[in-house]
Each structure stands twice: as C-alpha cells, then as structure tokens.
Coordinates of C-alpha atoms and ligand atoms in Angstrom, one line a residue:
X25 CA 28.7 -32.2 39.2
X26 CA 25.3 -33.4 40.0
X27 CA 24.1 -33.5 43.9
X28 CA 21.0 -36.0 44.6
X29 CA 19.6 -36.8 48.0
X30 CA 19.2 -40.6 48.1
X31 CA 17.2 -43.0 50.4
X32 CA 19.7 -45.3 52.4
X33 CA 19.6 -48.5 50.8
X34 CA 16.7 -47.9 48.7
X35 CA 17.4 -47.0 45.5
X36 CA 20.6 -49.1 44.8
X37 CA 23.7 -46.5 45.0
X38 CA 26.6 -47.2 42.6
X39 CA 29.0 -45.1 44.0
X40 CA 32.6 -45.7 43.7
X41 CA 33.3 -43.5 47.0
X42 CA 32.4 -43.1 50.3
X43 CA 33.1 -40.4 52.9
X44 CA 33.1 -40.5 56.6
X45 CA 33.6 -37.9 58.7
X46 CA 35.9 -38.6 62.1
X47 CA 36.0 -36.8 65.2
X48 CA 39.2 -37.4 67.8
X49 CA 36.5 -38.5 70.1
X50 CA 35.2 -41.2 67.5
X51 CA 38.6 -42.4 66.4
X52 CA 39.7 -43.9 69.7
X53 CA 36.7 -46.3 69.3
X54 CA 36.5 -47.0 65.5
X55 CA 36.8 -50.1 63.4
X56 CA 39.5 -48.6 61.3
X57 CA 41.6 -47.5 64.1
X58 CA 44.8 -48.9 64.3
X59 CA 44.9 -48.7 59.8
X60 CA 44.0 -45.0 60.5
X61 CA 46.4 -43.9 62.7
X62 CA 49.5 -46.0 61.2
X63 CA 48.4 -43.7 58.1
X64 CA 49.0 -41.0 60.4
X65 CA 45.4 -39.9 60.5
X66 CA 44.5 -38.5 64.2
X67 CA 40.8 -36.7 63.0
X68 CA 42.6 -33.0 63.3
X69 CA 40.3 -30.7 62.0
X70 CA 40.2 -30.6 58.0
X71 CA 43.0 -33.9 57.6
X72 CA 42.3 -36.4 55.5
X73 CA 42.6 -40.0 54.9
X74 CA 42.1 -42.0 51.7
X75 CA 41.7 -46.1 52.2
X76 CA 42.0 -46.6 48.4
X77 CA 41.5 -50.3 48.9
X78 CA 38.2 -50.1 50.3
X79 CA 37.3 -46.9 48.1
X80 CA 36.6 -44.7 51.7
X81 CA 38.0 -41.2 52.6
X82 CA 38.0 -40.6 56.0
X83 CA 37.8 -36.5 56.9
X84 CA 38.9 -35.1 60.3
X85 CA 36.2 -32.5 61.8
X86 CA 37.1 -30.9 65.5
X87 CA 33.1 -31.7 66.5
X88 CA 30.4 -32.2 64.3
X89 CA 29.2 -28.6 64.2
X90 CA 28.0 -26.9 61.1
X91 CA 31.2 -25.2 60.7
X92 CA 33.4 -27.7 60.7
X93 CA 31.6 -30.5 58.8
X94 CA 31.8 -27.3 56.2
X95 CA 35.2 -26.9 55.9
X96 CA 36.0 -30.3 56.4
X97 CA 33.8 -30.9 53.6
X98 CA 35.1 -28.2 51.4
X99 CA 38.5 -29.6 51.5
X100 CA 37.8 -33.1 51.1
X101 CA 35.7 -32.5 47.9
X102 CA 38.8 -30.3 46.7
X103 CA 40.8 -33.4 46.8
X104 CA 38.2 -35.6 45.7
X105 CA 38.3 -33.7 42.1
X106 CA 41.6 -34.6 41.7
X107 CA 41.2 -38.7 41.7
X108 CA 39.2 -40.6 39.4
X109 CA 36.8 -41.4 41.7
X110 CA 33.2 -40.7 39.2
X111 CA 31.1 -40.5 42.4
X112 CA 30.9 -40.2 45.9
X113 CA 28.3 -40.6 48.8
X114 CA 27.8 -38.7 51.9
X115 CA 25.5 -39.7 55.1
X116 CA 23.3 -36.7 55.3
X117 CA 20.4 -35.9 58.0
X118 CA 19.0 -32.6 59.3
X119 CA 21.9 -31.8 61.1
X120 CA 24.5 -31.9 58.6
X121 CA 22.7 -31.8 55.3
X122 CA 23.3 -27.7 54.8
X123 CA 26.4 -28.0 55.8
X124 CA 27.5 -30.8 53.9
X125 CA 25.8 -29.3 50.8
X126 CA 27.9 -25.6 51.0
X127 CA 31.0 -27.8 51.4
X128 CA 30.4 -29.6 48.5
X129 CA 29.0 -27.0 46.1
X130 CA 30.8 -24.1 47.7
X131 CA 34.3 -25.7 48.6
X132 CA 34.1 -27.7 45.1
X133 CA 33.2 -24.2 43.1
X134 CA 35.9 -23.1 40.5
X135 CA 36.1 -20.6 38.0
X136 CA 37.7 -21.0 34.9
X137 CA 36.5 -18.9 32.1
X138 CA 40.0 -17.8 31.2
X139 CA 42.0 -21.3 31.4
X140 CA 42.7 -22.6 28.1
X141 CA 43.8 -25.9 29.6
X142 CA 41.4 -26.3 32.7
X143 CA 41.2 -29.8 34.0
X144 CA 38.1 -31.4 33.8
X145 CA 37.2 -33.3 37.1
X146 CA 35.9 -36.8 36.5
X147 CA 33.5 -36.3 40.0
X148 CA 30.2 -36.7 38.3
X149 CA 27.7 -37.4 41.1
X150 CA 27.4 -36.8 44.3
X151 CA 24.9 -38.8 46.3
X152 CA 23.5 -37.7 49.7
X153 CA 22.4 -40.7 51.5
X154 CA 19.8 -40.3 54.2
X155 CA 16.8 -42.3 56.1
X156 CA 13.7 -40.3 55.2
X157 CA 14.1 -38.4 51.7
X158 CA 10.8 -36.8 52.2
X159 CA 11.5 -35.4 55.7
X160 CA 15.1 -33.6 54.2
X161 CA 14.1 -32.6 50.6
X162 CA 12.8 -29.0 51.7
X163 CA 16.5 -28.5 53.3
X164 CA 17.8 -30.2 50.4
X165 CA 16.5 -27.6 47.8
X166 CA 17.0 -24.9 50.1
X167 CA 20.5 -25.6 50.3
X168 CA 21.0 -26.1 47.0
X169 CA 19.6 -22.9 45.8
X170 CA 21.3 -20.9 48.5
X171 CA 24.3 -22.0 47.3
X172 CA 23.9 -21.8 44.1
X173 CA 23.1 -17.9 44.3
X174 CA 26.6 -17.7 46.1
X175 CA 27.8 -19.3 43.5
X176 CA 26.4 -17.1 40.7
X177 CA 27.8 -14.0 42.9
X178 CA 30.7 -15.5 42.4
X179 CA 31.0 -15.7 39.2
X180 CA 30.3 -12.4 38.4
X181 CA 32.8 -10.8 40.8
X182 CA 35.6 -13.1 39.3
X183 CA 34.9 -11.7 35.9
X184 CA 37.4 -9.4 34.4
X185 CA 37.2 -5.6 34.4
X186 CA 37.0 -5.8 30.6
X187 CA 34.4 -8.0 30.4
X188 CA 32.0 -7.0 33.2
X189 CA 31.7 -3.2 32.9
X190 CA 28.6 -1.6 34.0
X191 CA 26.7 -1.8 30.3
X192 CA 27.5 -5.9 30.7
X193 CA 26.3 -5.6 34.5
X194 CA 23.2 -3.8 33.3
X195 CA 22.5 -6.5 30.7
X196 CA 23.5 -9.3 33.3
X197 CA 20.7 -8.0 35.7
X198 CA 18.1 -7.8 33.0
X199 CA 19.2 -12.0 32.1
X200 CA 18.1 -12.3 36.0
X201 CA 15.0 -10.7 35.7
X202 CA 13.7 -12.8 32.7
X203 CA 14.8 -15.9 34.0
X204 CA 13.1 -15.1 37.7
X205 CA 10.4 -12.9 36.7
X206 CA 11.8 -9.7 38.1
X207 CA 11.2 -6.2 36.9
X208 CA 13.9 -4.8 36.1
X209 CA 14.5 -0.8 35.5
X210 CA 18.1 0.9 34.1
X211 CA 19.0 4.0 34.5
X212 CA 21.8 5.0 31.9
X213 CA 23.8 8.4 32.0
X214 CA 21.0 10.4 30.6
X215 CA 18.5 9.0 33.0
X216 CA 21.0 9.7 35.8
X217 CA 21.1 13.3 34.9
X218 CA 17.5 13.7 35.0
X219 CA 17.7 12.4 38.4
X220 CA 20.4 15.0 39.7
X221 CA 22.8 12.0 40.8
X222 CA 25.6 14.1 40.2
X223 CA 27.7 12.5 42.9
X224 CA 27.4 8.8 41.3
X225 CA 27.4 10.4 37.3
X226 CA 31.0 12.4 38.6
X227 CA 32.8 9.2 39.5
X228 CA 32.3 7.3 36.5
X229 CA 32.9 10.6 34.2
X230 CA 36.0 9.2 32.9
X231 CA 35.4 5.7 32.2
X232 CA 34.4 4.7 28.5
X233 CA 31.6 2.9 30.0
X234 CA 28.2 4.5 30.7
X235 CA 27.8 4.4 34.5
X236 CA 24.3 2.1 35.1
X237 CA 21.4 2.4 38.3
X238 CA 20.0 -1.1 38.0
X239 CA 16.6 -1.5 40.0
X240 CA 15.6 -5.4 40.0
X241 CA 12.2 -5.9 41.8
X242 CA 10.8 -9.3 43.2
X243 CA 7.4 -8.8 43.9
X244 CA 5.1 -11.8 45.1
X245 CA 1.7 -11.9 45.4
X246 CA 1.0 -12.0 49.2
X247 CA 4.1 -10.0 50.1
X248 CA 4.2 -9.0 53.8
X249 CA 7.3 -7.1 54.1
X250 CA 9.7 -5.6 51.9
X251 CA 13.5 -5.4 51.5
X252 CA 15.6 -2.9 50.4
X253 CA 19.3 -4.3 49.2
X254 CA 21.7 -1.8 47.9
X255 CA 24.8 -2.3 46.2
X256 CA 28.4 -0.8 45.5
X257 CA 29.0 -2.0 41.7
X258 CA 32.4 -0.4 41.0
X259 CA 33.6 -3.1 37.9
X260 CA 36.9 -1.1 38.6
X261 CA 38.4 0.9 41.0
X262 CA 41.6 2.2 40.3
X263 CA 41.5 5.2 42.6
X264 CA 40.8 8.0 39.9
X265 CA 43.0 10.7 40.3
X266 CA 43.8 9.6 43.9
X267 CA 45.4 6.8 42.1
X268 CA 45.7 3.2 44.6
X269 CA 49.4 2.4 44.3
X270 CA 50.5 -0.8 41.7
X271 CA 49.8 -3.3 44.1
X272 CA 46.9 -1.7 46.1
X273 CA 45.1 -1.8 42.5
X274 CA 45.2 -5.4 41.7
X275 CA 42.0 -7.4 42.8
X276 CA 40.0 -4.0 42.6
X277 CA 38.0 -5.9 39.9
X278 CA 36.1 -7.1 43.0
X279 CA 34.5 -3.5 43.8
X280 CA 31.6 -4.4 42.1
X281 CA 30.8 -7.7 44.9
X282 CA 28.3 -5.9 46.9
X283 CA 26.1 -5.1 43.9
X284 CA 27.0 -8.4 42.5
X285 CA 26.2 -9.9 45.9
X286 CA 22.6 -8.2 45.9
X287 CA 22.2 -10.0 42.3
X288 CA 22.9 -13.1 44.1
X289 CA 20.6 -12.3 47.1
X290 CA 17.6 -11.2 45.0
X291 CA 18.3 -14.6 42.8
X292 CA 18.5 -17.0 45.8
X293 CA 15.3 -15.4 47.1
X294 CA 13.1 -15.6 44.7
X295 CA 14.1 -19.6 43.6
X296 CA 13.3 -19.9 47.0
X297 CA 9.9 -18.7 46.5
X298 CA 10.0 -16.0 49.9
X299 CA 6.6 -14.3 50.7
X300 CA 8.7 -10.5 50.9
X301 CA 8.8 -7.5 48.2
X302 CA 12.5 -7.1 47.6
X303 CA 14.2 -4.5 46.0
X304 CA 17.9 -4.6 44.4
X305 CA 19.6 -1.6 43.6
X306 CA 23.0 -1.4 41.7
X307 CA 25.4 1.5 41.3
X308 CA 27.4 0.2 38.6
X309 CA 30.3 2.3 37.4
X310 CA 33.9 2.3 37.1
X311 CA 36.6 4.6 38.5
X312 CA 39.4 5.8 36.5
X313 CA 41.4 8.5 35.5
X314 CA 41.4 10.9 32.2
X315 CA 40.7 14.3 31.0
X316 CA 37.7 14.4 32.2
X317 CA 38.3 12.6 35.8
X318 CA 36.3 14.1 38.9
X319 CA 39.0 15.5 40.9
X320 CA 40.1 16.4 44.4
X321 CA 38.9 20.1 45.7
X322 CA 36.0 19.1 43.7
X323 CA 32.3 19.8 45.1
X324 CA 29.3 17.4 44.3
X325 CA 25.8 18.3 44.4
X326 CA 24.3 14.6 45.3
X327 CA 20.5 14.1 44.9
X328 CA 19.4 14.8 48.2
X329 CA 20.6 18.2 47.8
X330 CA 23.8 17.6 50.1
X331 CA 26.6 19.0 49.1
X332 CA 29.8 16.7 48.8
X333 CA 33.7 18.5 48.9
X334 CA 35.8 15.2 46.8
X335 CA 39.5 15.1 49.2
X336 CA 39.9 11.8 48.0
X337 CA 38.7 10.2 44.7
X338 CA 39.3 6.8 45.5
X339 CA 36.6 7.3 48.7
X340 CA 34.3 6.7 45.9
X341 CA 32.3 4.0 46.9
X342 CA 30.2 6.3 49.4
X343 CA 29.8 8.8 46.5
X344 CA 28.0 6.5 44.6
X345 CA 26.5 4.9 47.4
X346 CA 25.1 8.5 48.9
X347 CA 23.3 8.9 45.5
X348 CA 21.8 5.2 45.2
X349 CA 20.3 5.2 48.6
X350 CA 18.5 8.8 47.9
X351 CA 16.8 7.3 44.8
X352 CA 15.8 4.2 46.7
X353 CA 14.6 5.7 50.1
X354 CA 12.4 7.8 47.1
X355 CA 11.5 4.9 45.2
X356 CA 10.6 1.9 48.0
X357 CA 9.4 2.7 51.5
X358 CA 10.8 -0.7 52.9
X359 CA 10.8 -2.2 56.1
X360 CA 14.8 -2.8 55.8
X361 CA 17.5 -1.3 53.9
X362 CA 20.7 -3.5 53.9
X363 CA 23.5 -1.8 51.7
X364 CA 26.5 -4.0 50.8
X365 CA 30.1 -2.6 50.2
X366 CA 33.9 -3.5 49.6
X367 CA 33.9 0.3 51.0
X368 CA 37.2 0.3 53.0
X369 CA 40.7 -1.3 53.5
X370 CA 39.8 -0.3 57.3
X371 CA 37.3 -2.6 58.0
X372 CA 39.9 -5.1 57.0
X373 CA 42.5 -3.9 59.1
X374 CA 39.8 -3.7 61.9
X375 CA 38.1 -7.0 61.3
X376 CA 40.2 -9.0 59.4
X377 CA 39.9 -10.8 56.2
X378 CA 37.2 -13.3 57.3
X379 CA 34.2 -10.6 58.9
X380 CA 31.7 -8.8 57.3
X381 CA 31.5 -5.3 59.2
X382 CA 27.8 -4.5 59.9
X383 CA 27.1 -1.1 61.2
X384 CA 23.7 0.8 61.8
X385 CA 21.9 2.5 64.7
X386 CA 19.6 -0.3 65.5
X387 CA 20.9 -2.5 68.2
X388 CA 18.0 -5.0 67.8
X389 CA 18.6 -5.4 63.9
X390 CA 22.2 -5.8 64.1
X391 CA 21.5 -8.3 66.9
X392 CA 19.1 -9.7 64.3
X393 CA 21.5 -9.9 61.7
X394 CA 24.3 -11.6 64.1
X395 CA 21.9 -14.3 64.4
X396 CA 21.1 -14.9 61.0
X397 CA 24.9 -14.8 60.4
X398 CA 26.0 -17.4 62.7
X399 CA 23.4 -19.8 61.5
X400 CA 24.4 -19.4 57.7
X401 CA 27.9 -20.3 58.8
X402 CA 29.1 -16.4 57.6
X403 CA 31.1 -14.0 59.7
X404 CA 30.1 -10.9 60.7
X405 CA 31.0 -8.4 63.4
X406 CA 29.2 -4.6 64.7
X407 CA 31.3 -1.7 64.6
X408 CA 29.9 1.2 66.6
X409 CA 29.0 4.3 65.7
X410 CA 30.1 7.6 67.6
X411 CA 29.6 11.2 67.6
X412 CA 33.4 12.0 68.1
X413 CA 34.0 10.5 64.4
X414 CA 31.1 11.8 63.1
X415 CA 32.2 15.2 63.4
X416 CA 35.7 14.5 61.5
X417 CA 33.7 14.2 58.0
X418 CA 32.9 18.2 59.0
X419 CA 34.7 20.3 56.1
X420 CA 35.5 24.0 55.5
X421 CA 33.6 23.9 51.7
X422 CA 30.7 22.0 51.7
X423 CA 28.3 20.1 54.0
X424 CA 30.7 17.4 54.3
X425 CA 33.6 15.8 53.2
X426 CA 33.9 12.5 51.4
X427 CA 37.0 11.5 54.0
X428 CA 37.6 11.6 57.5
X429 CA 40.2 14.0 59.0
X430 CA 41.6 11.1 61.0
X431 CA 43.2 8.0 59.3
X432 CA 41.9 5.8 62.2
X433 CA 38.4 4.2 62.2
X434 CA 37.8 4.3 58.6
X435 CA 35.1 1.7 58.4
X436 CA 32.9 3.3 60.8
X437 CA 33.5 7.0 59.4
X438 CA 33.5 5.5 55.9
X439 CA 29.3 4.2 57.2
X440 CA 29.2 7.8 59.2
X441 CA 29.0 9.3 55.8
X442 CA 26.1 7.0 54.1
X443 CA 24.2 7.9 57.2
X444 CA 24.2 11.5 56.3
X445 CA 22.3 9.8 53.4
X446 CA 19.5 7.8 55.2
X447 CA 16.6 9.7 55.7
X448 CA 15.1 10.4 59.8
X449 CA 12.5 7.8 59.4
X450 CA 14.7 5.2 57.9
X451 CA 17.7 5.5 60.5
X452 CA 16.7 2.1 62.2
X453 CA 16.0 0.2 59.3
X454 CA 19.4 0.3 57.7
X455 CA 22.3 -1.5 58.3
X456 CA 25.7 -0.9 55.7
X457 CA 27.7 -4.2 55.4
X458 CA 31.4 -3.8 54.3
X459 CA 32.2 -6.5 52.8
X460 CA 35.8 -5.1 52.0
X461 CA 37.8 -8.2 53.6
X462 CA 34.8 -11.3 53.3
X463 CA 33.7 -10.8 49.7
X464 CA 37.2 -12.1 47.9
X465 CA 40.3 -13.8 49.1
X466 CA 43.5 -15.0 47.4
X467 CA 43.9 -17.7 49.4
X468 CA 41.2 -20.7 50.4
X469 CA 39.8 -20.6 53.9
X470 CA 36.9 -22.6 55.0
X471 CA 34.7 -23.1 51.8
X472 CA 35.5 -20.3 50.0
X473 CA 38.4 -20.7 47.0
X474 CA 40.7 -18.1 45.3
X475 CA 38.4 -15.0 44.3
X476 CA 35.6 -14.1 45.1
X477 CA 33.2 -15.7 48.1
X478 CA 29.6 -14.6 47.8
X479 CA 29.9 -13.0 51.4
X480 CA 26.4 -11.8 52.4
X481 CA 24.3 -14.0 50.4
X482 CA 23.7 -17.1 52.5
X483 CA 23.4 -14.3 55.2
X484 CA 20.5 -12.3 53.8
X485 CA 18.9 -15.4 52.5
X486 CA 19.2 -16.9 56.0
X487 CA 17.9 -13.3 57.7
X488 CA 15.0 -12.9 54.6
X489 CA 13.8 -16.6 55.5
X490 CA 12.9 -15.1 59.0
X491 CA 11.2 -12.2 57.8
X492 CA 7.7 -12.1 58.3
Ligands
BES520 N1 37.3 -0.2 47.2 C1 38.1 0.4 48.1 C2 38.1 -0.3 49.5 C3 38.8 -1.6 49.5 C4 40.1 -1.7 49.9 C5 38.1 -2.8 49.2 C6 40.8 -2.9 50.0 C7 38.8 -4.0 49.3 C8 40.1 -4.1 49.7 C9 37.6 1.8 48.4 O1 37.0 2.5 47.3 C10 38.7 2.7 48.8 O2 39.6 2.8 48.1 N2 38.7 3.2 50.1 C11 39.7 3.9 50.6 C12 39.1 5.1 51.4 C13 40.1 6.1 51.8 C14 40.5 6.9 50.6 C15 39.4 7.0 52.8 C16 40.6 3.0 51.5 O3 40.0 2.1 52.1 O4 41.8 3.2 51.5
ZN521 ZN1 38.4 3.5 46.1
ZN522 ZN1 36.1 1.2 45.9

C-alpha cells in the first residue's frame, strides 16, 4: 500500500474512495443526515458507514483528538482492505495528519509470513489530500518513518521462536546497520566469557543457540546528547527449569520485543536524521531447559561483581538485563539510559494490557517521558519505587536474590533489582520500561492488530525528537 500526501484539487486525484470522519456533534447538522442515521449510523466512536453509491465511508470519532481519529482510522482501513475499493483519500492537515497516518499504516499492518493462503488486499493507494503540501511534508515523512520503525518491530517480534533465535537476531541487527550506517559490534558466547557476563551466559546455557550482546551505534556528526537503549531479547522464554505452565508459555516468543523494540527505535531515529549519539544494546538469548540448564539454588557472579542467588529461573529477564546494563554503563557514558522489558506478568496485572510501566528515580524524566507518551498517542504509567520492597530482594546466600519474597508488587521489585545494576552516577538517568502487557496483544485495540505492537517506539522517537 502506497501513502502520498496530495494537494487538494491540484494534481487530479483518481480515487475510487473517500473517507469522512463524523463527530455526534457534526452529524446533527450534515448533508447526509437523515441517509446516515436510517443506516443506523449515529458517529459512536469507531462505527462505520459505507454509502456504496456515492463511493464514501463515513467513520464515527468521539472528538476529533489524535486518539480517536487513530483508532477510528485504524478500523476503518481494516475494513477498507476487505472491498475492492483500489484507493482511498483522506482530508489531512496538521492536526490530523499523524494521526491519520498511524491509523492507516499501523491499523492496516498485517503479518503473514506463515499463511499459505493470505489474501491479498486490492487497497493500492492511499492519498492524503491537503491545502499546502509543502507546509505538511516534514510531518508527512515524519510520520511515515515513525511508523514504519513500529512496524519493522513488529515484525520481528511476530517471528517464530524457530526462526528468530539470537544468531538470526544478531545477523538481523547487522542488515540494520548496513542499511542505516550504524556500527554494529556482537558479542558471541566466547566474547561473553571474556567479559565475565556470567549472569546473561547462565540463562542461555541450555539453548542450542549461542546467546548474542548486540551493540548498534548511530553516531552523527554534530551529536549533542546521547542515548542509551537497552533491551530484553529473550527469542524464547519457556521458564527454564522454573518451567511457565502450558498456557503461561504460549506468546513467550514475544520476550525478545524490548530488544526488538530498541531495533526499531535506533531505525526510526536515524531515517529521521536526529542530531543525538544513540546506542542499542541487545541481550539476545533464549531460555530453556536441558542438561545443562541454570538452575534454582544456583549463584551467579554478574559482571559488576554482584553476586546473584537464581530462586526462580524464569525471573530471567533481569539476569540478562543486570549483565547488559554493566557492559553499557562501561561502554557509553550517556545522558539517558532507557531499558525496555516484557519483564513481568505483574506490571500487567498492575497496569493492564494497554500501559507501558515506566519506573526510575527521576521524577522530572519520568514526567518527561509522560509527556512524550501522551503526544505519540502510547500509554504509559509510573510505578513507584520504595524502600520496604527493596529490601525483599535481600537473600540468605548472595547479595541478592533474583525474586522478591512477596508475590505482590512484582513490577516494581522486578525494576528494584536492575537498579542494584545502575551505577551511583547514572541513577537519574535511567528509566526501565516493562513493556510486558503493551508490546503484544491477541486481540486488536486501537491501532494495534493481533501480535505484536511496537510499544515504545513512537514513544522514544517522540521523546528523542525533544532531545537537545
Ligand atoms: N517474560 C516473563 C514476563 C511476562 C509475563 C511477559 C507475561 C509477558 C507476559 C518473565 O520472564 C517472567 O517470567 N517473569 C516472572 C517473574 C517471576 C518468576 C518473579 C513472572 O512475571 O511471573
Ligand atoms: Zn521468565
Ligand atoms: Zn521473560
């Protein structure tokens, strides 16, 4: 599907389709009002109307805010794939133009590598129709390559287990680098060794696949600031030894969406051409059982010399996680250090599905990051730290324990731990994002579809944007 941003009856427009979005405050007043509501139409929020006739779809939106033109958006291009319609036209100023573009590359996105039979949509074009083509183009590209990059994150988190282990991550983040003229640095098993990340090396011990620390960098010229993104690139988690029950273990391919997130992030920043360093840092491995599986009553030497007694072998997100922020506190003294996680099932029974949970010592950057999330139209909510759950990662063995002693406030105790990792003079410039509940869904809400969203990368574009 092609998107092109169009001047209003400039260029002659063939398109078979047009789109209006309705508001219940509009309707009572418009032309097609008494045809509109004997169809049943009354502008609800996300209904739809087709006039085949006159080739118009009318969409329902609450108000015209970002968030609804989105998702109103999102559906109707859903159900425009399904006609015959070849293309479609949307009016499109500054307003609405982001909006509209995430609804129709996001809510039209689908994924199907492994469908022998997919059906081909005959949607070919769709034309944005504005006044001043100049004025919007900027936003236009903007938009385009924002979503894109969530797109691409997408992607890769909706790949099989099989098919995206770490090696095939590895080799996926070198394809990035080439194409965006990144550096790129791997770290394989024997590189990993060398670097004492015995914490990250034990939880990918029994996996065929070589556990991988991929380091992407974007580096431009006049560079002010720099970024430090981290992610959690567990291709599977089954739970190791701790084994998730049957049911528990199926999505689990998308473990690896905070590190394919990053990808996305580092991607969508450097199309759109930021003046900041950033960093990407990957812990890809996979957690499974065998012989020669890390196990519980196990203690980890991680790199920064901390000592790590295992109670639970499916809290291995953090293990990994512990080991990849020590390298790249080492490696890149950054001005922010974001690290992105599906780290625990309790930030979605906190939360929800829908919110990223951000948590971090700095009240100003979390306020920071609330803003940018609200403006990229993604969910996210601060979960605060405390020194009562701090001390229940205390254990009898080693410095810490990789679980809490309390089965309540997971999320937070699960972020208490990477802090142990986060060195004095770095406490307020990270922030850790679970991602646990945002980054895949199962079924479609706003302009996400089934699998995974892309959760964090229109939000760290949005935040990098600002950075100065
Ligand atoms: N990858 C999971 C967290 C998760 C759960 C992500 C559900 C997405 C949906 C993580 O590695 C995990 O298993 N966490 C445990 C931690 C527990 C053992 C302390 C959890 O959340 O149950
Ligand atoms: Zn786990
Ligand atoms: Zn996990």
């Amino acid at each position: 599907m092609k998107i092109e941003l169009i001047k209003h009856s400039g260029e002659k427009v063939k398109s078979e389709l047009s789109v209006e979005f309705v508001t219940t405050q509009a309707l009572k007043s418009h032309e097609e009002r008494k045809s509109l509501e004997k169809a049943g139409f009354k502008a609800e929020q996300d209904a739809m109307c087709f006039f085949y006739e006159k080739n118009k779809l009318f969409c329902g939106v609450e108000d015209e805010t970002s968030d609804n033109l989105r998702s109103s958006c999102g559906v109707a291009i859903k159900a425009m794939k399904l006609t015959s319609y070849k293309s479609a036209t949307f009016g499109v100023n500054e307003e609405n133009i982001k909006a509209i573009i995430e609804g129709v590359v996001l809510g039209g996105y689908e994924f199907n590598q492994y469908k022998t039979d997919a059906k081909k949509s005959k949607l070919k074009n769709v034309y944005l129709i504005c006044e001043d083509v100049k004025k919007l183009s900027a936003a236009f590209e903007e938009a385009i390559i924002v979503a894109d990059a969530t797109c691409y994150t997408r992607d890769l988190v909706n790949q099989t287990p099989e098919d995206l282990n770490p090696p095939v991550f590895a080799k996926l983040a070198e394809k990035l680098a080439k194409e965006n003229n990144l550096l790129c640095e791997i770290l394989g098993e024997k590189e990993l060794k060398k670097e004492k990340m015995e914490s990250m090396l034990a939880v990918g011990r029994a996996s065929r696949h070589e556990s991988q620390l991929i380091h992407l960098t974007y580096k431009p010229k006049n560079a002010k600031q720099t970024l430090s993104l981290i992610g959690k690139g567990l291709t599977y988690d089954s739970g190791g030894l701790s084994l998730k029950p049957a049911t528990s273990m199926v999505t689990m391919k998308m473990d690896k969406a905070g590190g394919c997130a990053v990808l996305g992030m580092i991607k969508a920043i450097s199309e759109l051409k930021l003046d900041i360093e950033v960093h990407a840092f990957i812990g890809a491995v996979e957690n499974m059982i065998g012989g020669d599986a890390y196990k519980p009553d196990d203690v980890l030497l991680s790199r920064s010399g901390k000592t790590i007694e295992v109670r639970n072998t499916d809290a291995e997100g953090r293990l990994v996680l512990a080991d990849v922020l020590d390298y790249a506190q080492e490696k890149v003294k950054a001005d922010y250090m974001f690290d992105f996680a599906t780290l625990t099932g309790a930030c979605l029974a906190a939360l929800g599905q829908y919110t990223t949970g951000v948590m971090g010592h700095s009240s100003k950057l979390k306020h920071e990051i609330s803003k940018s999330a609200t403006l990229s139209g993604e969910l996210a909510a601060s979960l605060p730290f405390n020194n009562h759950l701090k001390k229940l990662l205390k254990s009898s063995i080693a410095d810490m324990s990789n679980i809490s002693s309390s089965p309540y406030g997971g999320a937070i105790t699960a972020a208490l731990f990477l802090d142990k990792f986060i060195k004095e003079e770095n406490k307020d410039k990270w922030l850790h994002f679970d991602i646990a509940g945002s980054a895949y869904t199962e079924t479609p809400w706003d302009c996400n579809v089934y699998g995974g969203t892309g959760a964090g990368v229109r939000l760290i574009s949005e935040f990098a944007k600002n950075m100065k």
